[in-house]
Amino acid sequence: MNQQQIQRQEAVTAYDRQVTHEIFHDTMEFLEKYIEIAGYYPDWHARRQFPNNEVKRTIDGPEDAEECFSIVLLGLKNTIKHKPPFIQEEIKQEFYRWISSTGINENNSPERLQHILFGFHEILEGRSEKFDKDLKNSKQTLDHNSPEYAKELTTFFAAFQEPLQNQRDIAESLEGKKHDEINIENKFNGTVEQGQGILEKMANLVRSLPENFNFFQQEDQKEINANGQPSKNEPAENDDHMITDNANGEPPKDKPAENGDGMVTDNANGEPPQDKPAEN
């Protein structure tokens, strides 16, 4: 460690260290909420590490849960990139303990979850190129100037009011203290070595797979469900690229109709279909 790194570490306050851990654990709660809603594990209630999950936001299915998690992960990414290596290492070790504690491994986790965990770990390692690219190319489904966007933004950030108040309370209680004057207990009981070994095996598997995962829905990309398949409200295409129903190859029953002017309308009332709100 050079002199500059030593000075940077000494300048880290107790508040910096404590809040970074708090933001990490908030992110893990959103990750657990996603795993729960996706239904990856029938015994998730026994595996989960946050039995009283405090995610307050209403989640509309696995796709919405995954997008919420990705947005919260963005906040964690922007937080840890300004922190010294020793704090980043503490966060990584907590992540390894969580993996070990949940019993998730390369043999019992769906491919999409492995992509998510691998991508999360890459961010903790300071390698966020994939995440940044997905964010830059993400699909925007609501106009930033629309009332719907404002409502969605208000709903999403309302879920963070309590954590923000907690941060204010932490700031007051730790005022003037240095990072080494506080003790941060591990929240997870797993072992670092086991969790790290599992992540390494997952990483090898993910690197051998075709690149078919994105943290955010991309432009011209169909929505993907928790199993890595097109979402149930996305029509399938046959070999001739004709849109068909998944079950029988017929045109999908829920495909929006077009009026005489070629405008896409809702079958029931002739009005434009409502887009699924995007999280921001």
PDB file of C-alpha atoms in Angstrom:
ATOM      1  CA  MET A   1       0.000   0.000   0.000  1.00  0.00           C
ATOM      2  CA  ASN A   2       1.508   3.309  -1.069  1.00  0.00           C
ATOM      3  CA  GLN A   3       1.382   6.571   0.875  1.00  0.00           C
ATOM      4  CA  GLN A   4      -1.538   7.923  -1.164  1.00  0.00           C
ATOM      5  CA  GLN A   5      -3.619   4.805  -0.460  1.00  0.00           C
ATOM      6  CA  ILE A   6      -2.793   5.029   3.247  1.00  0.00           C
ATOM      7  CA  GLN A   7      -3.874   8.670   3.383  1.00  0.00           C
ATOM      8  CA  ARG A   8      -7.076   7.862   1.505  1.00  0.00           C
ATOM      9  CA  GLN A   9      -7.882   5.023   3.896  1.00  0.00           C
ATOM     10  CA  GLU A  10      -7.215   7.186   6.944  1.00  0.00           C
ATOM     11  CA  ALA A  11      -9.570   9.845   5.547  1.00  0.00           C
ATOM     12  CA  VAL A  12     -12.506   7.415   5.392  1.00  0.00           C
ATOM     13  CA  THR A  13     -15.009   8.214   8.103  1.00  0.00           C
ATOM     14  CA  ALA A  14     -17.048   5.794  10.163  1.00  0.00           C
ATOM     15  CA  TYR A  15     -20.104   7.118   8.337  1.00  0.00           C
ATOM     16  CA  ASP A  16     -18.631   6.273   4.906  1.00  0.00           C
ATOM     17  CA  ARG A  17     -17.949   2.715   5.967  1.00  0.00           C
ATOM     18  CA  GLN A  18     -21.243   2.148   7.785  1.00  0.00           C
ATOM     19  CA  VAL A  19     -23.439   3.584   5.020  1.00  0.00           C
ATOM     20  CA  THR A  20     -21.658   1.564   2.327  1.00  0.00           C
ATOM     21  CA  HIS A  21     -22.521  -1.598   4.238  1.00  0.00           C
ATOM     22  CA  GLU A  22     -26.103  -0.400   4.699  1.00  0.00           C
ATOM     23  CA  ILE A  23     -26.522   0.251   0.961  1.00  0.00           C
ATOM     24  CA  PHE A  24     -25.063  -3.170   0.201  1.00  0.00           C
ATOM     25  CA  HIS A  25     -27.537  -4.867   2.526  1.00  0.00           C
ATOM     26  CA  ASP A  26     -30.420  -2.878   1.010  1.00  0.00           C
ATOM     27  CA  THR A  27     -29.302  -4.188  -2.389  1.00  0.00           C
ATOM     28  CA  MET A  28     -29.209  -7.743  -1.050  1.00  0.00           C
ATOM     29  CA  GLU A  29     -32.783  -7.369   0.196  1.00  0.00           C
ATOM     30  CA  PHE A  30     -33.889  -6.413  -3.315  1.00  0.00           C
ATOM     31  CA  LEU A  31     -31.949  -9.398  -4.683  1.00  0.00           C
ATOM     32  CA  GLU A  32     -33.698 -11.727  -2.248  1.00  0.00           C
ATOM     33  CA  LYS A  33     -37.069 -10.209  -3.153  1.00  0.00           C
ATOM     34  CA  TYR A  34     -36.346 -10.907  -6.820  1.00  0.00           C
ATOM     35  CA  ILE A  35     -35.383 -14.529  -6.109  1.00  0.00           C
ATOM     36  CA  GLU A  36     -38.545 -14.961  -4.043  1.00  0.00           C
ATOM     37  CA  ILE A  37     -40.867 -13.532  -6.708  1.00  0.00           C
ATOM     38  CA  ALA A  38     -39.121 -15.439  -9.508  1.00  0.00           C
ATOM     39  CA  GLY A  39     -39.851 -18.667  -7.607  1.00  0.00           C
ATOM     40  CA  TYR A  40     -36.421 -20.176  -8.150  1.00  0.00           C
ATOM     41  CA  TYR A  41     -36.420 -22.183  -4.907  1.00  0.00           C
ATOM     42  CA  PRO A  42     -39.480 -23.877  -3.323  1.00  0.00           C
ATOM     43  CA  ASP A  43     -37.700 -23.703   0.044  1.00  0.00           C
ATOM     44  CA  TRP A  44     -36.595 -20.073  -0.293  1.00  0.00           C
ATOM     45  CA  HIS A  45     -38.193 -19.182   3.056  1.00  0.00           C
ATOM     46  CA  ALA A  46     -35.557 -21.410   4.680  1.00  0.00           C
ATOM     47  CA  ARG A  47     -32.669 -20.208   2.501  1.00  0.00           C
ATOM     48  CA  ARG A  48     -33.250 -16.456   2.631  1.00  0.00           C
ATOM     49  CA  GLN A  49     -31.121 -14.307   4.927  1.00  0.00           C
ATOM     50  CA  PHE A  50     -33.663 -11.494   5.406  1.00  0.00           C
ATOM     51  CA  PRO A  51     -36.708 -13.237   6.948  1.00  0.00           C
ATOM     52  CA  ASN A  52     -38.381  -9.842   7.432  1.00  0.00           C
ATOM     53  CA  ASN A  53     -37.668  -8.347   4.031  1.00  0.00           C
ATOM     54  CA  GLU A  54     -38.188  -4.576   4.185  1.00  0.00           C
ATOM     55  CA  VAL A  55     -38.686  -3.925   0.472  1.00  0.00           C
ATOM     56  CA  LYS A  56     -41.801  -1.760   0.611  1.00  0.00           C
ATOM     57  CA  ARG A  57     -42.306  -1.117  -3.094  1.00  0.00           C
ATOM     58  CA  THR A  58     -45.091  -3.043  -4.828  1.00  0.00           C
ATOM     59  CA  ILE A  59     -43.484  -5.489  -7.267  1.00  0.00           C
ATOM     60  CA  ASP A  60     -45.347  -6.457 -10.432  1.00  0.00           C
ATOM     61  CA  GLY A  61     -43.877  -9.854 -11.275  1.00  0.00           C
ATOM     62  CA  PRO A  62     -40.338 -11.237 -11.825  1.00  0.00           C
ATOM     63  CA  GLU A  63     -39.414  -8.843 -14.643  1.00  0.00           C
ATOM     64  CA  ASP A  64     -40.315  -5.836 -12.500  1.00  0.00           C
ATOM     65  CA  ALA A  65     -38.456  -7.301  -9.504  1.00  0.00           C
ATOM     66  CA  GLU A  66     -35.334  -7.831 -11.602  1.00  0.00           C
ATOM     67  CA  GLU A  67     -35.442  -4.292 -12.946  1.00  0.00           C
ATOM     68  CA  CYS A  68     -35.886  -2.868  -9.437  1.00  0.00           C
ATOM     69  CA  PHE A  69     -32.868  -4.851  -8.276  1.00  0.00           C
ATOM     70  CA  SER A  70     -30.774  -3.588 -11.207  1.00  0.00           C
ATOM     71  CA  ILE A  71     -31.661   0.022 -10.383  1.00  0.00           C
ATOM     72  CA  VAL A  72     -30.672  -0.445  -6.734  1.00  0.00           C
ATOM     73  CA  LEU A  73     -27.481  -2.190  -7.878  1.00  0.00           C
ATOM     74  CA  LEU A  74     -26.678   0.947  -9.870  1.00  0.00           C
ATOM     75  CA  GLY A  75     -26.760   2.927  -6.623  1.00  0.00           C
ATOM     76  CA  LEU A  76     -24.401   0.457  -4.951  1.00  0.00           C
ATOM     77  CA  LYS A  77     -22.043   0.555  -7.942  1.00  0.00           C
ATOM     78  CA  ASN A  78     -21.821   4.332  -7.782  1.00  0.00           C
ATOM     79  CA  THR A  79     -21.221   4.177  -4.028  1.00  0.00           C
ATOM     80  CA  ILE A  80     -18.425   1.624  -3.854  1.00  0.00           C
ATOM     81  CA  LYS A  81     -16.434   2.979  -6.806  1.00  0.00           C
ATOM     82  CA  HIS A  82     -15.422   5.955  -4.646  1.00  0.00           C
ATOM     83  CA  LYS A  83     -14.477   3.853  -1.627  1.00  0.00           C
ATOM     84  CA  PRO A  84     -10.994   2.534  -0.796  1.00  0.00           C
ATOM     85  CA  PRO A  85     -10.113  -1.115  -1.520  1.00  0.00           C
ATOM     86  CA  PHE A  86     -10.501  -2.272   2.082  1.00  0.00           C
ATOM     87  CA  ILE A  87     -14.208  -1.340   2.117  1.00  0.00           C
ATOM     88  CA  GLN A  88     -14.749  -2.980  -1.269  1.00  0.00           C
ATOM     89  CA  GLU A  89     -13.108  -6.120   0.100  1.00  0.00           C
ATOM     90  CA  GLU A  90     -15.389  -6.109   3.151  1.00  0.00           C
ATOM     91  CA  ILE A  91     -18.434  -5.936   0.877  1.00  0.00           C
ATOM     92  CA  LYS A  92     -17.157  -8.776  -1.312  1.00  0.00           C
ATOM     93  CA  GLN A  93     -16.607 -10.986   1.711  1.00  0.00           C
ATOM     94  CA  GLU A  94     -20.167 -10.317   2.888  1.00  0.00           C
ATOM     95  CA  PHE A  95     -21.398 -11.294  -0.578  1.00  0.00           C
ATOM     96  CA  TYR A  96     -19.444 -14.564  -0.377  1.00  0.00           C
ATOM     97  CA  ARG A  97     -20.944 -15.274   3.057  1.00  0.00           C
ATOM     98  CA  TRP A  98     -24.423 -14.657   1.668  1.00  0.00           C
ATOM     99  CA  ILE A  99     -23.846 -17.127  -1.189  1.00  0.00           C
ATOM    100  CA  SER A 100     -22.606 -19.718   1.294  1.00  0.00           C
ATOM    101  CA  SER A 101     -25.484 -19.104   3.719  1.00  0.00           C
ATOM    102  CA  THR A 102     -28.243 -19.472   1.109  1.00  0.00           C
ATOM    103  CA  GLY A 103     -26.948 -22.754  -0.269  1.00  0.00           C
ATOM    104  CA  ILE A 104     -27.084 -21.361  -3.807  1.00  0.00           C
ATOM    105  CA  ASN A 105     -24.515 -23.000  -6.056  1.00  0.00           C
ATOM    106  CA  GLU A 106     -23.684 -23.683  -9.681  1.00  0.00           C
ATOM    107  CA  ASN A 107     -25.743 -26.912  -9.711  1.00  0.00           C
ATOM    108  CA  ASN A 108     -29.047 -25.679  -8.251  1.00  0.00           C
ATOM    109  CA  SER A 109     -29.363 -22.170  -9.701  1.00  0.00           C
ATOM    110  CA  PRO A 110     -31.067 -21.276 -13.004  1.00  0.00           C
ATOM    111  CA  GLU A 111     -28.914 -19.836 -15.752  1.00  0.00           C
ATOM    112  CA  ARG A 112     -30.441 -16.365 -15.426  1.00  0.00           C
ATOM    113  CA  LEU A 113     -29.736 -16.206 -11.691  1.00  0.00           C
ATOM    114  CA  GLN A 114     -26.146 -17.255 -12.358  1.00  0.00           C
ATOM    115  CA  HIS A 115     -25.806 -14.377 -14.827  1.00  0.00           C
ATOM    116  CA  ILE A 116     -27.163 -11.964 -12.206  1.00  0.00           C
ATOM    117  CA  LEU A 117     -24.879 -13.192  -9.418  1.00  0.00           C
ATOM    118  CA  PHE A 118     -21.855 -13.208 -11.716  1.00  0.00           C
ATOM    119  CA  GLY A 119     -22.661  -9.669 -12.895  1.00  0.00           C
ATOM    120  CA  PHE A 120     -23.142  -8.500  -9.306  1.00  0.00           C
ATOM    121  CA  HIS A 121     -19.754  -9.920  -8.386  1.00  0.00           C
ATOM    122  CA  GLU A 122     -18.115  -8.247 -11.382  1.00  0.00           C
ATOM    123  CA  ILE A 123     -19.391  -4.894 -10.100  1.00  0.00           C
ATOM    124  CA  LEU A 124     -18.000  -5.629  -6.636  1.00  0.00           C
ATOM    125  CA  GLU A 125     -14.669  -6.352  -8.337  1.00  0.00           C
ATOM    126  CA  GLY A 126     -14.802  -2.954 -10.040  1.00  0.00           C
ATOM    127  CA  ARG A 127     -15.589  -4.378 -13.478  1.00  0.00           C
ATOM    128  CA  SER A 128     -18.840  -2.671 -14.459  1.00  0.00           C
ATOM    129  CA  GLU A 129     -18.380  -2.456 -18.235  1.00  0.00           C
ATOM    130  CA  LYS A 130     -21.222  -4.906 -18.964  1.00  0.00           C
ATOM    131  CA  PHE A 131     -23.598  -3.162 -16.553  1.00  0.00           C
ATOM    132  CA  ASP A 132     -22.718   0.289 -17.898  1.00  0.00           C
ATOM    133  CA  LYS A 133     -23.252  -0.844 -21.496  1.00  0.00           C
ATOM    134  CA  ASP A 134     -26.651  -2.359 -20.667  1.00  0.00           C
ATOM    135  CA  LEU A 135     -27.679   0.819 -18.868  1.00  0.00           C
ATOM    136  CA  LYS A 136     -26.619   3.029 -21.776  1.00  0.00           C
ATOM    137  CA  ASN A 137     -28.575   0.922 -24.278  1.00  0.00           C
ATOM    138  CA  SER A 138     -31.605   0.332 -22.058  1.00  0.00           C
ATOM    139  CA  LYS A 139     -35.098   0.722 -23.444  1.00  0.00           C
ATOM    140  CA  GLN A 140     -37.068   3.764 -22.329  1.00  0.00           C
ATOM    141  CA  THR A 141     -40.799   3.017 -22.295  1.00  0.00           C
ATOM    142  CA  LEU A 142     -42.073   6.218 -20.689  1.00  0.00           C
ATOM    143  CA  ASP A 143     -41.549   9.832 -21.707  1.00  0.00           C
ATOM    144  CA  HIS A 144     -39.544  11.627 -19.010  1.00  0.00           C
ATOM    145  CA  ASN A 145     -41.926  14.566 -19.286  1.00  0.00           C
ATOM    146  CA  SER A 146     -45.097  12.504 -18.936  1.00  0.00           C
ATOM    147  CA  PRO A 147     -47.317  12.353 -15.810  1.00  0.00           C
ATOM    148  CA  GLU A 148     -46.979   8.548 -15.872  1.00  0.00           C
ATOM    149  CA  TYR A 149     -43.198   8.822 -15.557  1.00  0.00           C
ATOM    150  CA  ALA A 150     -43.461  11.278 -12.664  1.00  0.00           C
ATOM    151  CA  LYS A 151     -45.901   8.972 -10.875  1.00  0.00           C
ATOM    152  CA  GLU A 152     -43.678   5.932 -11.389  1.00  0.00           C
ATOM    153  CA  LEU A 153     -40.613   7.816 -10.149  1.00  0.00           C
ATOM    154  CA  THR A 154     -42.464   8.977  -7.035  1.00  0.00           C
ATOM    155  CA  THR A 155     -43.651   5.439  -6.312  1.00  0.00           C
ATOM    156  CA  PHE A 156     -40.177   3.978  -6.684  1.00  0.00           C
ATOM    157  CA  PHE A 157     -38.303   6.469  -4.537  1.00  0.00           C
ATOM    158  CA  ALA A 158     -40.956   6.397  -1.832  1.00  0.00           C
ATOM    159  CA  ALA A 159     -39.531   2.984  -1.005  1.00  0.00           C
ATOM    160  CA  PHE A 160     -36.219   4.658  -0.098  1.00  0.00           C
ATOM    161  CA  GLN A 161     -37.495   7.248   2.353  1.00  0.00           C
ATOM    162  CA  GLU A 162     -36.933   5.030   5.379  1.00  0.00           C
ATOM    163  CA  PRO A 163     -33.377   4.012   4.327  1.00  0.00           C
ATOM    164  CA  LEU A 164     -32.549   7.687   3.705  1.00  0.00           C
ATOM    165  CA  GLN A 165     -33.769   8.604   7.176  1.00  0.00           C
ATOM    166  CA  ASN A 166     -31.664   5.772   8.580  1.00  0.00           C
ATOM    167  CA  GLN A 167     -28.619   7.275   6.855  1.00  0.00           C
ATOM    168  CA  ARG A 168     -29.310  10.641   8.467  1.00  0.00           C
ATOM    169  CA  ASP A 169     -29.544   8.959  11.863  1.00  0.00           C
ATOM    170  CA  ILE A 170     -26.280   7.123  11.206  1.00  0.00           C
ATOM    171  CA  ALA A 171     -24.558  10.370  10.194  1.00  0.00           C
ATOM    172  CA  GLU A 172     -25.560  12.016  13.459  1.00  0.00           C
ATOM    173  CA  SER A 173     -24.501   9.065  15.615  1.00  0.00           C
ATOM    174  CA  LEU A 174     -21.100   8.664  13.905  1.00  0.00           C
ATOM    175  CA  GLU A 175     -20.169  12.313  13.523  1.00  0.00           C
ATOM    176  CA  GLY A 176     -16.437  12.882  13.988  1.00  0.00           C
ATOM    177  CA  LYS A 177     -15.551   9.166  14.148  1.00  0.00           C
ATOM    178  CA  LYS A 178     -13.008   7.393  11.943  1.00  0.00           C
ATOM    179  CA  HIS A 179     -13.708   4.143  10.105  1.00  0.00           C
ATOM    180  CA  ASP A 180     -11.676   2.027  12.527  1.00  0.00           C
ATOM    181  CA  GLU A 181     -13.585   3.322  15.549  1.00  0.00           C
ATOM    182  CA  ILE A 182     -16.686   1.264  14.783  1.00  0.00           C
ATOM    183  CA  ASN A 183     -17.366  -2.456  14.620  1.00  0.00           C
ATOM    184  CA  ILE A 184     -19.498  -3.758  11.762  1.00  0.00           C
ATOM    185  CA  GLU A 185     -20.854  -7.228  12.422  1.00  0.00           C
ATOM    186  CA  ASN A 186     -21.295  -9.779   9.667  1.00  0.00           C
ATOM    187  CA  LYS A 187     -24.982 -10.307   8.874  1.00  0.00           C
ATOM    188  CA  PHE A 188     -24.467 -13.684   7.209  1.00  0.00           C
ATOM    189  CA  ASN A 189     -23.091 -16.847   8.790  1.00  0.00           C
ATOM    190  CA  GLY A 190     -21.639 -18.534   5.718  1.00  0.00           C
ATOM    191  CA  THR A 191     -17.936 -18.917   5.024  1.00  0.00           C
ATOM    192  CA  VAL A 192     -16.008 -16.627   2.711  1.00  0.00           C
ATOM    193  CA  GLU A 193     -14.010 -19.499   1.213  1.00  0.00           C
ATOM    194  CA  GLN A 194     -17.071 -21.568   0.301  1.00  0.00           C
ATOM    195  CA  GLY A 195     -18.955 -18.633  -1.200  1.00  0.00           C
ATOM    196  CA  GLN A 196     -15.942 -17.506  -3.196  1.00  0.00           C
ATOM    197  CA  GLY A 197     -15.437 -21.020  -4.548  1.00  0.00           C
ATOM    198  CA  ILE A 198     -19.074 -21.203  -5.659  1.00  0.00           C
ATOM    199  CA  LEU A 199     -18.816 -17.817  -7.406  1.00  0.00           C
ATOM    200  CA  GLU A 200     -15.689 -18.945  -9.254  1.00  0.00           C
ATOM    201  CA  LYS A 201     -17.490 -22.040 -10.574  1.00  0.00           C
ATOM    202  CA  MET A 202     -20.471 -19.924 -11.622  1.00  0.00           C
ATOM    203  CA  ALA A 203     -18.148 -17.485 -13.374  1.00  0.00           C
ATOM    204  CA  ASN A 204     -16.596 -20.301 -15.410  1.00  0.00           C
ATOM    205  CA  LEU A 205     -20.056 -21.514 -16.451  1.00  0.00           C
ATOM    206  CA  VAL A 206     -21.341 -18.055 -17.352  1.00  0.00           C
ATOM    207  CA  ARG A 207     -18.257 -17.221 -19.407  1.00  0.00           C
ATOM    208  CA  SER A 208     -18.838 -20.385 -21.456  1.00  0.00           C
ATOM    209  CA  LEU A 209     -22.447 -19.428 -22.290  1.00  0.00           C
ATOM    210  CA  PRO A 210     -23.653 -17.262 -25.181  1.00  0.00           C
ATOM    211  CA  GLU A 211     -24.140 -13.612 -24.234  1.00  0.00           C
ATOM    212  CA  ASN A 212     -27.936 -13.505 -23.852  1.00  0.00           C
ATOM    213  CA  PHE A 213     -28.342 -11.626 -20.576  1.00  0.00           C
ATOM    214  CA  ASN A 214     -28.817  -7.915 -19.920  1.00  0.00           C
ATOM    215  CA  PHE A 215     -29.350  -6.075 -16.639  1.00  0.00           C
ATOM    216  CA  PHE A 216     -31.939  -3.857 -18.329  1.00  0.00           C
ATOM    217  CA  GLN A 217     -34.267  -4.487 -21.250  1.00  0.00           C
ATOM    218  CA  GLN A 218     -32.478  -3.270 -24.354  1.00  0.00           C
ATOM    219  CA  GLU A 219     -33.787  -1.402 -27.381  1.00  0.00           C
ATOM    220  CA  ASP A 220     -35.419  -3.889 -29.818  1.00  0.00           C
ATOM    221  CA  GLN A 221     -35.177  -6.655 -27.224  1.00  0.00           C
ATOM    222  CA  LYS A 222     -38.140  -8.700 -26.056  1.00  0.00           C
ATOM    223  CA  GLU A 223     -38.852  -8.883 -22.342  1.00  0.00           C
ATOM    224  CA  ILE A 224     -37.316 -11.981 -20.756  1.00  0.00           C
ATOM    225  CA  ASN A 225     -38.872 -13.807 -17.847  1.00  0.00           C
ATOM    226  CA  ALA A 226     -37.176 -15.322 -14.806  1.00  0.00           C
ATOM    227  CA  ASN A 227     -36.379 -18.537 -16.696  1.00  0.00           C
ATOM    228  CA  GLY A 228     -34.577 -16.711 -19.472  1.00  0.00           C
ATOM    229  CA  GLN A 229     -37.465 -17.179 -21.924  1.00  0.00           C
ATOM    230  CA  PRO A 230     -39.582 -14.545 -23.705  1.00  0.00           C
ATOM    231  CA  SER A 231     -42.112 -13.087 -21.283  1.00  0.00           C
ATOM    232  CA  LYS A 232     -45.620 -14.526 -21.466  1.00  0.00           C
ATOM    233  CA  ASN A 233     -46.896 -11.298 -22.966  1.00  0.00           C
ATOM    234  CA  GLU A 234     -44.278 -11.418 -25.723  1.00  0.00           C
ATOM    235  CA  PRO A 235     -45.369 -13.340 -28.860  1.00  0.00           C
ATOM    236  CA  ALA A 236     -43.013 -15.968 -30.244  1.00  0.00           C
ATOM    237  CA  GLU A 237     -41.649 -16.080 -33.778  1.00  0.00           C
ATOM    238  CA  ASN A 238     -41.569 -19.149 -36.015  1.00  0.00           C
ATOM    239  CA  ASP A 239     -38.695 -20.042 -38.327  1.00  0.00           C
ATOM    240  CA  ASP A 240     -40.031 -17.639 -40.973  1.00  0.00           C
ATOM    241  CA  HIS A 241     -39.984 -14.813 -38.380  1.00  0.00           C
ATOM    242  CA  MET A 242     -43.775 -14.720 -38.412  1.00  0.00           C
ATOM    243  CA  ILE A 243     -45.266 -13.849 -35.037  1.00  0.00           C
ATOM    244  CA  THR A 244     -47.200 -16.844 -33.725  1.00  0.00           C
ATOM    245  CA  ASP A 245     -48.743 -18.147 -30.542  1.00  0.00           C
ATOM    246  CA  ASN A 246     -46.287 -20.236 -28.448  1.00  0.00           C
ATOM    247  CA  ALA A 247     -48.594 -23.206 -27.997  1.00  0.00           C
ATOM    248  CA  ASN A 248     -49.976 -23.944 -31.446  1.00  0.00           C
ATOM    249  CA  GLY A 249     -48.245 -21.769 -34.018  1.00  0.00           C
ATOM    250  CA  GLU A 250     -51.367 -19.675 -34.594  1.00  0.00           C
ATOM    251  CA  PRO A 251     -51.361 -15.867 -34.521  1.00  0.00           C
ATOM    252  CA  PRO A 252     -51.376 -14.832 -30.836  1.00  0.00           C
ATOM    253  CA  LYS A 253     -54.798 -14.141 -29.426  1.00  0.00           C
ATOM    254  CA  ASP A 254     -53.565 -11.160 -27.441  1.00  0.00           C
ATOM    255  CA  LYS A 255     -51.781  -9.494 -30.360  1.00  0.00           C
ATOM    256  CA  PRO A 256     -52.929  -5.839 -30.526  1.00  0.00           C
ATOM    257  CA  ALA A 257     -55.310  -5.071 -33.379  1.00  0.00           C
ATOM    258  CA  GLU A 258     -54.836  -2.350 -35.951  1.00  0.00           C
ATOM    259  CA  ASN A 259     -57.518   0.131 -36.932  1.00  0.00           C
ATOM    260  CA  GLY A 260     -58.195   1.228 -40.487  1.00  0.00           C
ATOM    261  CA  ASP A 261     -55.334   3.690 -40.385  1.00  0.00           C
ATOM    262  CA  GLY A 262     -52.820   1.010 -39.427  1.00  0.00           C
ATOM    263  CA  MET A 263     -52.613   2.318 -35.833  1.00  0.00           C
ATOM    264  CA  VAL A 264     -52.100  -0.329 -33.149  1.00  0.00           C
ATOM    265  CA  THR A 265     -55.055  -0.398 -30.768  1.00  0.00           C
ATOM    266  CA  ASP A 266     -56.254  -2.419 -27.806  1.00  0.00           C
ATOM    267  CA  ASN A 267     -58.660  -5.212 -28.859  1.00  0.00           C
ATOM    268  CA  ALA A 268     -61.149  -4.478 -26.124  1.00  0.00           C
ATOM    269  CA  ASN A 269     -61.720  -0.777 -26.504  1.00  0.00           C
ATOM    270  CA  GLY A 270     -59.874   0.423 -29.605  1.00  0.00           C
ATOM    271  CA  GLU A 271     -57.484   2.583 -27.614  1.00  0.00           C
ATOM    272  CA  PRO A 272     -53.661   2.440 -27.696  1.00  0.00           C
ATOM    273  CA  PRO A 273     -52.294  -0.324 -25.420  1.00  0.00           C
ATOM    274  CA  GLN A 274     -50.722   0.767 -22.158  1.00  0.00           C
ATOM    275  CA  ASP A 275     -46.969   0.257 -21.908  1.00  0.00           C
ATOM    276  CA  LYS A 276     -45.479  -1.359 -18.881  1.00  0.00           C
ATOM    277  CA  PRO A 277     -43.933   1.425 -16.750  1.00  0.00           C
ATOM    278  CA  ALA A 278     -40.165   1.490 -16.669  1.00  0.00           C
ATOM    279  CA  GLU A 279     -38.170   1.854 -13.477  1.00  0.00           C
ATOM    280  CA  ASN A 280     -35.708   4.651 -13.340  1.00  0.00           C
TER     281      ASN A 280
END
